[in-house]
Structure formats: structure tokens, C-alpha cells
PDB file of C-alpha atoms in Angstrom:
ATOM      1  CA  MET A   1     -11.241 -15.309  34.393  1.00 42.00           C
ATOM      2  CA  PRO A   2     -11.117 -11.384  33.948  1.00 45.00           C
ATOM      3  CA  PRO A   3     -14.093  -8.933  33.709  1.00 45.00           C
ATOM      4  CA  VAL A   4     -15.403  -8.581  30.000  1.00 43.00           C
ATOM      5  CA  GLU A   5     -15.327  -5.039  29.577  1.00 46.00           C
ATOM      6  CA  ARG A   6     -18.756  -3.185  28.843  1.00 49.00           C
ATOM      7  CA  SER A   7     -19.232   0.451  27.936  1.00 51.00           C
ATOM      8  CA  GLU A   8     -21.038   2.816  29.838  1.00 46.00           C
ATOM      9  CA  ARG A   9     -23.589   2.701  27.496  1.00 50.00           C
ATOM     10  CA  GLU A  10     -24.164  -1.690  27.678  1.00 53.00           C
ATOM     11  CA  LEU A  11     -24.075  -1.262  31.426  1.00 49.00           C
ATOM     12  CA  LEU A  12     -26.495   1.584  31.675  1.00 46.00           C
ATOM     13  CA  GLU A  13     -29.016  -0.420  29.112  1.00 49.00           C
ATOM     14  CA  SER A  14     -28.340  -3.330  30.798  1.00 49.00           C
ATOM     15  CA  ILE A  15     -28.826  -1.930  34.434  1.00 43.00           C
ATOM     16  CA  ILE A  16     -32.351  -0.079  33.653  1.00 41.00           C
ATOM     17  CA  GLY A  17     -33.136  -4.185  31.702  1.00 45.00           C
ATOM     18  CA  GLU A  18     -32.581  -5.916  35.215  1.00 44.00           C
ATOM     19  CA  ALA A  19     -34.182  -3.189  37.166  1.00 39.00           C
ATOM     20  CA  GLY A  20     -37.598  -2.899  35.524  1.00 39.00           C
ATOM     21  CA  ASP A  21     -37.357  -6.816  35.580  1.00 38.00           C
ATOM     22  CA  ARG A  22     -37.305  -6.883  39.512  1.00 33.00           C
ATOM     23  CA  GLY A  23     -38.939  -3.595  40.208  1.00 32.00           C
ATOM     24  CA  HIS A  24     -36.684  -0.043  41.103  1.00 34.00           C
ATOM     25  CA  ALA A  25     -35.102  -0.179  44.547  1.00 33.00           C
ATOM     26  CA  ARG A  26     -36.523   2.727  46.427  1.00 33.00           C
ATOM     27  CA  PRO A  27     -34.492   5.002  47.541  1.00 31.00           C
ATOM     28  CA  GLY A  28     -35.325   4.041  51.270  1.00 33.00           C
ATOM     29  CA  GLU A  29     -36.326   6.220  54.964  1.00 40.00           C
ATOM     30  CA  GLY A  30     -34.546   9.549  55.122  1.00 49.00           C
ATOM     31  CA  LEU A  31     -33.912  11.995  52.258  1.00 71.00           C
ATOM     32  CA  ALA A  32     -31.775  11.710  49.185  1.00 90.00           C
ATOM     33  CA  ILE A  33     -29.080  13.662  47.871  1.00 94.00           C
ATOM     34  CA  GLU A  34     -29.286  15.587  43.922  1.00 93.00           C
ATOM     35  CA  THR A  35     -26.797  17.171  42.639  1.00 94.00           C
ATOM     36  CA  ARG A  36     -26.489  18.013  38.560  1.00 92.00           C
ATOM     37  CA  ARG A  37     -26.083  14.812  37.214  1.00 95.00           C
ATOM     38  CA  LEU A  38     -26.338  12.149  39.920  1.00 96.00           C
ATOM     39  CA  LEU A  39     -28.637  10.612  42.832  1.00 96.00           C
ATOM     40  CA  LEU A  40     -27.189   9.887  46.238  1.00 97.00           C
ATOM     41  CA  ARG A  41     -29.783   7.199  47.768  1.00 95.00           C
ATOM     42  CA  ALA A  42     -29.459   4.687  50.402  1.00 95.00           C
ATOM     43  CA  PRO A  43     -28.963   1.060  49.255  1.00 96.00           C
ATOM     44  CA  THR A  44     -31.315  -1.499  49.635  1.00 95.00           C
ATOM     45  CA  ALA A  45     -31.131  -5.458  49.230  1.00 96.00           C
ATOM     46  CA  ALA A  46     -32.742  -4.945  45.512  1.00 96.00           C
ATOM     47  CA  ASP A  47     -29.332  -3.183  44.041  1.00 96.00           C
ATOM     48  CA  ALA A  48     -27.228  -6.324  45.600  1.00 97.00           C
ATOM     49  CA  ALA A  49     -26.620  -7.469  41.970  1.00 97.00           C
ATOM     50  CA  VAL A  50     -25.879  -4.378  40.561  1.00 97.00           C
ATOM     51  CA  ILE A  51     -22.883  -3.654  43.047  1.00 97.00           C
ATOM     52  CA  ALA A  52     -21.593  -6.818  42.377  1.00 98.00           C
ATOM     53  CA  GLU A  53     -21.438  -6.551  39.252  1.00 97.00           C
ATOM     54  CA  LEU A  54     -19.541  -2.913  39.348  1.00 97.00           C
ATOM     55  CA  ALA A  55     -17.479  -4.466  42.274  1.00 97.00           C
ATOM     56  CA  ASP A  56     -16.337  -7.931  41.184  1.00 97.00           C
ATOM     57  CA  ASN A  57     -13.940  -6.347  39.162  1.00 97.00           C
ATOM     58  CA  PRO A  58      -9.569  -6.426  40.312  1.00 96.00           C
ATOM     59  CA  ARG A  59      -8.973  -2.811  38.585  1.00 96.00           C
ATOM     60  CA  VAL A  60     -11.812  -1.277  41.374  1.00 96.00           C
ATOM     61  CA  ALA A  61     -10.974  -3.852  44.266  1.00 95.00           C
ATOM     62  CA  GLN A  62      -6.652  -3.068  44.181  1.00 94.00           C
ATOM     63  CA  ASN A  63      -6.978   0.789  44.925  1.00 93.00           C
ATOM     64  CA  LEU A  64     -10.295  -0.165  48.248  1.00 93.00           C
ATOM     65  CA  LEU A  65      -8.650  -1.246  51.278  1.00 92.00           C
ATOM     66  CA  GLY A  66     -11.520  -2.973  52.833  1.00 90.00           C
ATOM     67  CA  MET A  67     -13.442  -4.494  48.870  1.00 94.00           C
ATOM     68  CA  PRO A  68     -12.916  -8.372  48.832  1.00 95.00           C
ATOM     69  CA  HIS A  69     -12.215 -10.056  45.211  1.00 96.00           C
ATOM     70  CA  PRO A  70     -13.875 -11.464  43.968  1.00 96.00           C
ATOM     71  CA  TYR A  71     -17.650  -9.820  44.590  1.00 97.00           C
ATOM     72  CA  ARG A  72     -20.219 -11.723  45.617  1.00 96.00           C
ATOM     73  CA  ILE A  73     -23.685 -10.853  45.648  1.00 96.00           C
ATOM     74  CA  GLY A  74     -23.495 -12.127  48.911  1.00 96.00           C
ATOM     75  CA  ASP A  75     -21.354  -9.284  49.857  1.00 96.00           C
ATOM     76  CA  ALA A  76     -23.004  -6.856  48.660  1.00 97.00           C
ATOM     77  CA  LEU A  77     -25.593  -7.948  50.401  1.00 97.00           C
ATOM     78  CA  ALA A  78     -23.765  -7.603  53.706  1.00 96.00           C
ATOM     79  CA  TRP A  79     -22.839  -4.070  52.776  1.00 95.00           C
ATOM     80  CA  ILE A  80     -26.082  -3.264  52.165  1.00 95.00           C
ATOM     81  CA  ALA A  81     -27.033  -4.568  55.699  1.00 94.00           C
ATOM     82  CA  GLU A  82     -24.750  -2.719  57.690  1.00 90.00           C
ATOM     83  CA  PRO A  83     -26.381   0.632  59.337  1.00 87.00           C
ATOM     84  CA  ALA A  84     -25.411   3.800  58.310  1.00 81.00           C
ATOM     85  CA  PRO A  85     -22.433   4.973  60.548  1.00 78.00           C
ATOM     86  CA  ALA A  86     -23.093   6.961  63.430  1.00 80.00           C
ATOM     87  CA  ASN A  87     -22.995  10.655  61.875  1.00 84.00           C
ATOM     88  CA  GLY A  88     -21.657   9.481  58.540  1.00 90.00           C
ATOM     89  CA  GLN A  89     -23.173   8.431  55.113  1.00 93.00           C
ATOM     90  CA  LYS A  90     -23.277   5.874  53.278  1.00 93.00           C
ATOM     91  CA  HIS A  91     -24.972   5.925  49.550  1.00 95.00           C
ATOM     92  CA  LEU A  92     -25.611   4.258  46.341  1.00 95.00           C
ATOM     93  CA  VAL A  93     -23.987   6.718  43.244  1.00 97.00           C
ATOM     94  CA  CYS A  94     -26.763   6.528  40.779  1.00 97.00           C
ATOM     95  CA  VAL A  95     -26.481   8.209  37.329  1.00 95.00           C
ATOM     96  CA  ARG A  96     -30.220   9.772  35.999  1.00 87.00           C
ATOM     97  CA  ALA A  97     -31.154   8.614  32.981  1.00 79.00           C
ATOM     98  CA  ARG A  98     -33.688  10.049  30.287  1.00 79.00           C
ATOM     99  CA  ASP A  99     -36.621   8.337  30.633  1.00 76.00           C
ATOM    100  CA  ALA A 100     -35.889   5.480  33.238  1.00 83.00           C
ATOM    101  CA  ALA A 101     -35.250   5.322  36.734  1.00 88.00           C
ATOM    102  CA  PRO A 102     -31.338   6.235  38.014  1.00 92.00           C
ATOM    103  CA  VAL A 103     -28.585   4.072  37.656  1.00 93.00           C
ATOM    104  CA  PRO A 104     -26.078   2.639  40.525  1.00 96.00           C
ATOM    105  CA  ILE A 105     -22.936   3.401  39.208  1.00 97.00           C
ATOM    106  CA  GLY A 106     -20.847   3.342  42.651  1.00 98.00           C
ATOM    107  CA  ALA A 107     -21.041   4.437  46.147  1.00 97.00           C
ATOM    108  CA  VAL A 108     -19.368   6.711  48.504  1.00 97.00           C
ATOM    109  CA  THR A 109     -19.366   6.657  52.235  1.00 95.00           C
ATOM    110  CA  LEU A 110     -18.314   8.853  54.983  1.00 94.00           C
ATOM    111  CA  ASP A 111     -17.602   6.460  57.875  1.00 89.00           C
ATOM    112  CA  HIS A 112     -16.207   7.733  61.526  1.00 76.00           C
ATOM    113  CA  ARG A 113     -16.121   3.467  62.331  1.00 65.00           C
ATOM    114  CA  ARG A 114     -13.250   0.657  62.736  1.00 61.00           C
ATOM    115  CA  GLY A 115     -10.968   3.146  64.931  1.00 61.00           C
ATOM    116  CA  ALA A 116     -10.880   6.739  62.214  1.00 67.00           C
ATOM    117  CA  ARG A 117      -9.937   9.517  63.502  1.00 81.00           C
ATOM    118  CA  LEU A 118     -11.585  11.772  61.701  1.00 91.00           C
ATOM    119  CA  PRO A 119     -14.393  10.315  59.723  1.00 93.00           C
ATOM    120  CA  THR A 120     -13.180   9.672  56.518  1.00 95.00           C
ATOM    121  CA  LEU A 121     -14.660   9.699  52.874  1.00 96.00           C
ATOM    122  CA  GLY A 122     -14.659   6.910  50.394  1.00 95.00           C
ATOM    123  CA  CYS A 123     -15.784   6.865  46.883  1.00 97.00           C
ATOM    124  CA  TRP A 124     -15.825   4.074  43.996  1.00 97.00           C
ATOM    125  CA  LEU A 125     -17.061   3.460  40.513  1.00 98.00           C
ATOM    126  CA  GLY A 126     -17.888   0.523  38.387  1.00 97.00           C
ATOM    127  CA  GLU A 127     -15.080   0.994  35.981  1.00 97.00           C
ATOM    128  CA  ALA A 128     -17.415   1.780  33.081  1.00 96.00           C
ATOM    129  CA  PHE A 129     -18.217   5.203  34.235  1.00 96.00           C
ATOM    130  CA  TRP A 130     -14.474   6.277  35.289  1.00 96.00           C
ATOM    131  CA  GLY A 131     -13.110   9.373  33.425  1.00 95.00           C
ATOM    132  CA  ARG A 132     -16.575  11.095  33.548  1.00 95.00           C
ATOM    133  CA  GLY A 133     -16.036  13.594  36.634  1.00 96.00           C
ATOM    134  CA  TYR A 134     -19.125  10.964  38.383  1.00 97.00           C
ATOM    135  CA  SER A 135     -16.380  10.816  41.772  1.00 97.00           C
ATOM    136  CA  THR A 136     -15.322  14.117  42.037  1.00 97.00           C
ATOM    137  CA  GLU A 137     -19.360  15.159  41.899  1.00 96.00           C
ATOM    138  CA  ALA A 138     -20.305  12.653  44.411  1.00 97.00           C
ATOM    139  CA  CYS A 139     -17.493  13.248  46.523  1.00 97.00           C
ATOM    140  CA  HIS A 140     -18.487  17.269  46.370  1.00 96.00           C
ATOM    141  CA  ALA A 141     -22.483  15.908  47.893  1.00 95.00           C
ATOM    142  CA  VAL A 142     -20.788  14.344  50.553  1.00 96.00           C
ATOM    143  CA  ILE A 143     -18.579  17.089  51.826  1.00 96.00           C
ATOM    144  CA  ASP A 144     -20.848  19.457  51.313  1.00 95.00           C
ATOM    145  CA  TYR A 145     -23.693  17.241  53.567  1.00 93.00           C
ATOM    146  CA  ALA A 146     -20.900  16.613  56.219  1.00 94.00           C
ATOM    147  CA  PHE A 147     -20.143  20.161  56.954  1.00 95.00           C
ATOM    148  CA  LEU A 148     -23.200  22.085  56.360  1.00 92.00           C
ATOM    149  CA  HIS A 149     -26.114  19.598  58.009  1.00 91.00           C
ATOM    150  CA  GLN A 150     -23.849  17.262  59.993  1.00 92.00           C
ATOM    151  CA  GLY A 151     -21.125  19.751  62.177  1.00 92.00           C
ATOM    152  CA  HIS A 152     -18.131  17.691  61.033  1.00 95.00           C
ATOM    153  CA  GLU A 153     -14.730  20.287  61.565  1.00 96.00           C
ATOM    154  CA  ARG A 154     -12.330  18.268  59.533  1.00 97.00           C
ATOM    155  CA  LEU A 155     -12.726  14.979  57.242  1.00 97.00           C
ATOM    156  CA  SER A 156      -9.984  13.055  55.915  1.00 96.00           C
ATOM    157  CA  PHE A 157      -9.084  10.298  52.409  1.00 96.00           C
ATOM    158  CA  HIS A 158      -7.465   7.671  51.907  1.00 95.00           C
ATOM    159  CA  CYS A 159      -5.657   6.895  48.693  1.00 95.00           C
ATOM    160  CA  ARG A 160      -2.811   3.896  47.805  1.00 95.00           C
ATOM    161  CA  VAL A 161       0.062   5.855  46.505  1.00 95.00           C
ATOM    162  CA  THR A 162      -0.356   4.311  43.276  1.00 95.00           C
ATOM    163  CA  ASN A 163      -3.737   5.351  42.533  1.00 96.00           C
ATOM    164  CA  ALA A 164      -3.106   8.917  41.022  1.00 95.00           C
ATOM    165  CA  ALA A 165      -6.792   9.065  39.858  1.00 95.00           C
ATOM    166  CA  GLY A 166      -8.527   8.654  43.145  1.00 96.00           C
ATOM    167  CA  ARG A 167      -5.679  11.564  44.082  1.00 96.00           C
ATOM    168  CA  ARG A 168      -6.924  13.501  41.375  1.00 96.00           C
ATOM    169  CA  VAL A 169     -10.724  13.620  42.486  1.00 96.00           C
ATOM    170  CA  ILE A 170      -9.847  14.181  46.600  1.00 96.00           C
ATOM    171  CA  GLU A 171      -7.000  17.314  45.002  1.00 95.00           C
ATOM    172  CA  LYS A 172     -10.081  18.599  43.246  1.00 94.00           C
ATOM    173  CA  CYS A 173     -12.540  18.632  46.084  1.00 95.00           C
ATOM    174  CA  GLY A 174     -10.140  20.710  48.157  1.00 95.00           C
ATOM    175  CA  PHE A 175      -7.963  18.076  50.446  1.00 97.00           C
ATOM    176  CA  GLN A 176      -4.144  18.015  51.426  1.00 96.00           C
ATOM    177  CA  TRP A 177      -1.683  15.746  51.693  1.00 97.00           C
ATOM    178  CA  ALA A 178      -1.131  15.339  55.358  1.00 96.00           C
ATOM    179  CA  GLY A 179       1.012  12.084  55.629  1.00 96.00           C
ATOM    180  CA  GLN A 180       1.674   8.654  54.597  1.00 95.00           C
ATOM    181  CA  GLU A 181       1.127   5.460  56.650  1.00 94.00           C
ATOM    182  CA  LEU A 182       0.741   1.479  55.905  1.00 94.00           C
ATOM    183  CA  GLN A 183      -2.883   0.086  56.225  1.00 91.00           C
ATOM    184  CA  ALA A 184      -4.254  -3.451  55.599  1.00 90.00           C
ATOM    185  CA  SER A 185      -5.695  -3.777  52.074  1.00 90.00           C
ATOM    186  CA  VAL A 186      -7.900  -7.021  52.055  1.00 91.00           C
ATOM    187  CA  PHE A 187      -7.338  -7.466  47.983  1.00 87.00           C
ATOM    188  CA  HIS A 188      -3.548  -7.614  48.672  1.00 91.00           C
ATOM    189  CA  GLY A 189      -3.677  -9.385  51.696  1.00 89.00           C
ATOM    190  CA  THR A 190      -1.128  -7.500  53.191  1.00 92.00           C
ATOM    191  CA  VAL A 191      -0.314  -3.599  54.020  1.00 92.00           C
ATOM    192  CA  VAL A 192       0.341  -0.876  51.437  1.00 94.00           C
ATOM    193  CA  ALA A 193       1.299   2.451  51.703  1.00 95.00           C
ATOM    194  CA  VAL A 194      -1.355   5.013  51.925  1.00 95.00           C
ATOM    195  CA  ASP A 195      -1.275   9.323  51.771  1.00 96.00           C
ATOM    196  CA  ARG A 196      -4.112  10.714  53.985  1.00 96.00           C
ATOM    197  CA  PHE A 197      -5.416  13.271  52.822  1.00 97.00           C
ATOM    198  CA  GLN A 198      -7.490  15.989  55.023  1.00 97.00           C
ATOM    199  CA  ILE A 199      -9.910  18.894  54.547  1.00 98.00           C
ATOM    200  CA  ASP A 200     -11.225  21.052  56.754  1.00 97.00           C
ATOM    201  CA  ARG A 201     -14.246  23.755  57.288  1.00 96.00           C
ATOM    202  CA  ARG A 202     -12.849  26.884  56.944  1.00 95.00           C
ATOM    203  CA  THR A 203     -10.869  25.533  53.349  1.00 95.00           C
ATOM    204  CA  TRP A 204     -14.031  23.906  52.423  1.00 95.00           C
ATOM    205  CA  GLU A 205     -15.593  27.689  52.746  1.00 93.00           C
ATOM    206  CA  SER A 206     -12.910  29.599  50.836  1.00 91.00           C
ATOM    207  CA  LEU A 207     -13.001  26.754  48.000  1.00 88.00           C
ATOM    208  CA  ARG A 208     -16.157  25.473  47.381  1.00 82.00           C
ATOM    209  CA  ARG A 209     -17.638  26.730  44.262  1.00 72.00           C
ATOM    210  CA  TRP A 210     -20.080  24.063  42.910  1.00 67.00           C
ATOM    211  CA  GLU A 211     -23.794  23.799  42.743  1.00 66.00           C
ATOM    212  CA  PRO A 212     -25.933  23.751  46.186  1.00 66.00           C
ATOM    213  CA  LEU A 213     -26.919  20.040  46.942  1.00 68.00           C
ATOM    214  CA  ARG A 214     -30.762  18.974  46.346  1.00 71.00           C
ATOM    215  CA  PHE A 215     -33.047  16.684  49.084  1.00 66.00           C
ATOM    216  CA  VAL A 216     -35.116  14.647  47.719  1.00 64.00           C
ATOM    217  CA  GLU A 217     -37.505  12.961  49.774  1.00 52.00           C
ATOM    218  CA  ASP A 218     -38.409   9.584  49.428  1.00 48.00           C
ATOM    219  CA  ASP A 219     -41.500   9.660  47.378  1.00 45.00           C
ATOM    220  CA  GLY A 220     -39.457  11.633  44.692  1.00 43.00           C
ATOM    221  CA  ASP A 221     -41.859  14.714  45.219  1.00 39.00           C
ATOM    222  CA  ALA A 222     -40.163  17.256  47.276  1.00 38.00           C
ATOM    223  CA  ALA A 223     -36.764  18.721  46.843  1.00 39.00           C
ATOM    224  CA  TRP A 224     -34.702  21.512  47.949  1.00 37.00           C
ATOM    225  CA  PRO A 225     -31.440  23.020  48.092  1.00 42.00           C
ATOM    226  CA  LEU A 226     -29.172  22.907  51.436  1.00 42.00           C
ATOM    227  CA  GLN A 227     -28.971  25.851  52.507  1.00 39.00           C
ATOM    228  CA  GLY A 228     -26.852  26.863  55.754  1.00 39.00           C
ATOM    229  CA  GLY A 229     -26.953  23.384  56.910  1.00 38.00           C
ATOM    230  CA  ARG A 230     -30.422  22.880  58.160  1.00 37.00           C
ATOM    231  CA  ARG A 231     -33.684  21.963  56.082  1.00 38.00           C
ATOM    232  CA  PRO A 232     -36.556  24.498  54.959  1.00 31.00           C
ATOM    233  CA  ALA A 233     -39.304  24.563  57.868  1.00 32.00           C
ATOM    234  CA  GLU A 234     -41.738  23.955  55.407  1.00 29.00           C
ATOM    235  CA  VAL A 235     -41.617  22.308  52.327  1.00 23.00           C
TER     236      VAL A 235
END
């Protein structure tokens, strides 16, 4: 049965209600990243049902090489349980809601595992949240953190050749086309054609115009802009 389409408002209200019933998931150890509209934080087991609801959609899975379909709570729990990659990133993307806890809408990662030659950026959102610039905003934050704080010199992004929306997002982030290859797709059960994109530090420095990042402590009380790749000496 195809997923029932729900508006962004309906999905937000549903998720906010469920979060209130089970208790809002804490950001977890370390820092979260705050942008103009979003909070990027570590996923927890309390987020599994929401992640599964957002991801269990063939229109989401068909463009992601490693996402299974159907996508169940067990899949979400397995992903949450995976440790963040060394010198990488793994965030739940949450939109800040007025008078409510930030609402999960998808995920963004920077992964240097699975034999990748370069740290690879990945992002997906629930369909109800497409077309609002959230993907671009989340990717900007991860790219900034990768260059400023993690010391990376070059990042990559892999996008199915049929994924025009993904290509637009990554080109707005300054990535440049670097070739094409075949990669295995869990959803399709075969290999699919993929465009490769890359951005290096010099290009990022020349193009960056978006707002500075803000870190938010686990308790939500302290925040500051990210400057020069280091936390301030005192908070």
C-alpha cells in the first residue's frame, strides 16, 4: 500500500504530539548545530518511530543507495545504534517549531567509511518537507563544520543521475561535477548510475555566503557562532 500523503503541518502536528507522549529525545552527548531554521542533533532510540515514518516512502528510498524499503522501526534503531563515523558527522535534521520541541524531518551525514576515497555527504528528508530549502540549509551546516572544525580538505557527494532535486541542492552548496560511476542500490537491488560531485576547501572559502553556525550545548543553555574552526575558550 502506498504511503498516505500528509501535509507538512499535519506531519509536524502528529510528530509533536507523539514526542509529547513519549518524552522529547535529548540531543545526546556533545554539541548540536543550529542554523536559521534547523537544529542538527544526534539521533536517539526515542526518535526511531519518527525516522521510520519519514523514511518509509519509496520516493525517498529510490534516491538513496543504502536505504531499504520498506523501512521499519528496526531499521531506524539499527541506524541510530551505528556509531558516528570517525571524523564524520551523523545528525537528525529537526525544524524548530514555535512553542514546541524541534521536530525531526530527516537526516544528514558525513561518512568516511565503506571504502570511500573522500568524506561523503548524504542527506534525506521526509517528502512532506521537500521544496522548502531545508536540505540546502542542513548541508551548508555540515559542510561548514567539516571544513572549519574537522579539517577536511575535500568532500564528495553521490547523486543518482535521475535525482534532479538532489543535484540542485548540491550545486547550490558549491559542489562541482567530478564524473559518473555505477553503485549498488539496496532499493533497486542492482547497480544504478550515479553522478559524483566534489568541493574543496578553496572553492568553499570563495563561495560561502550563508549564515555562521551556532553550537548548542546538550542542555540547550549555551550557544555561540563557529569561528575559525574552534570553540571559544570560554562560554
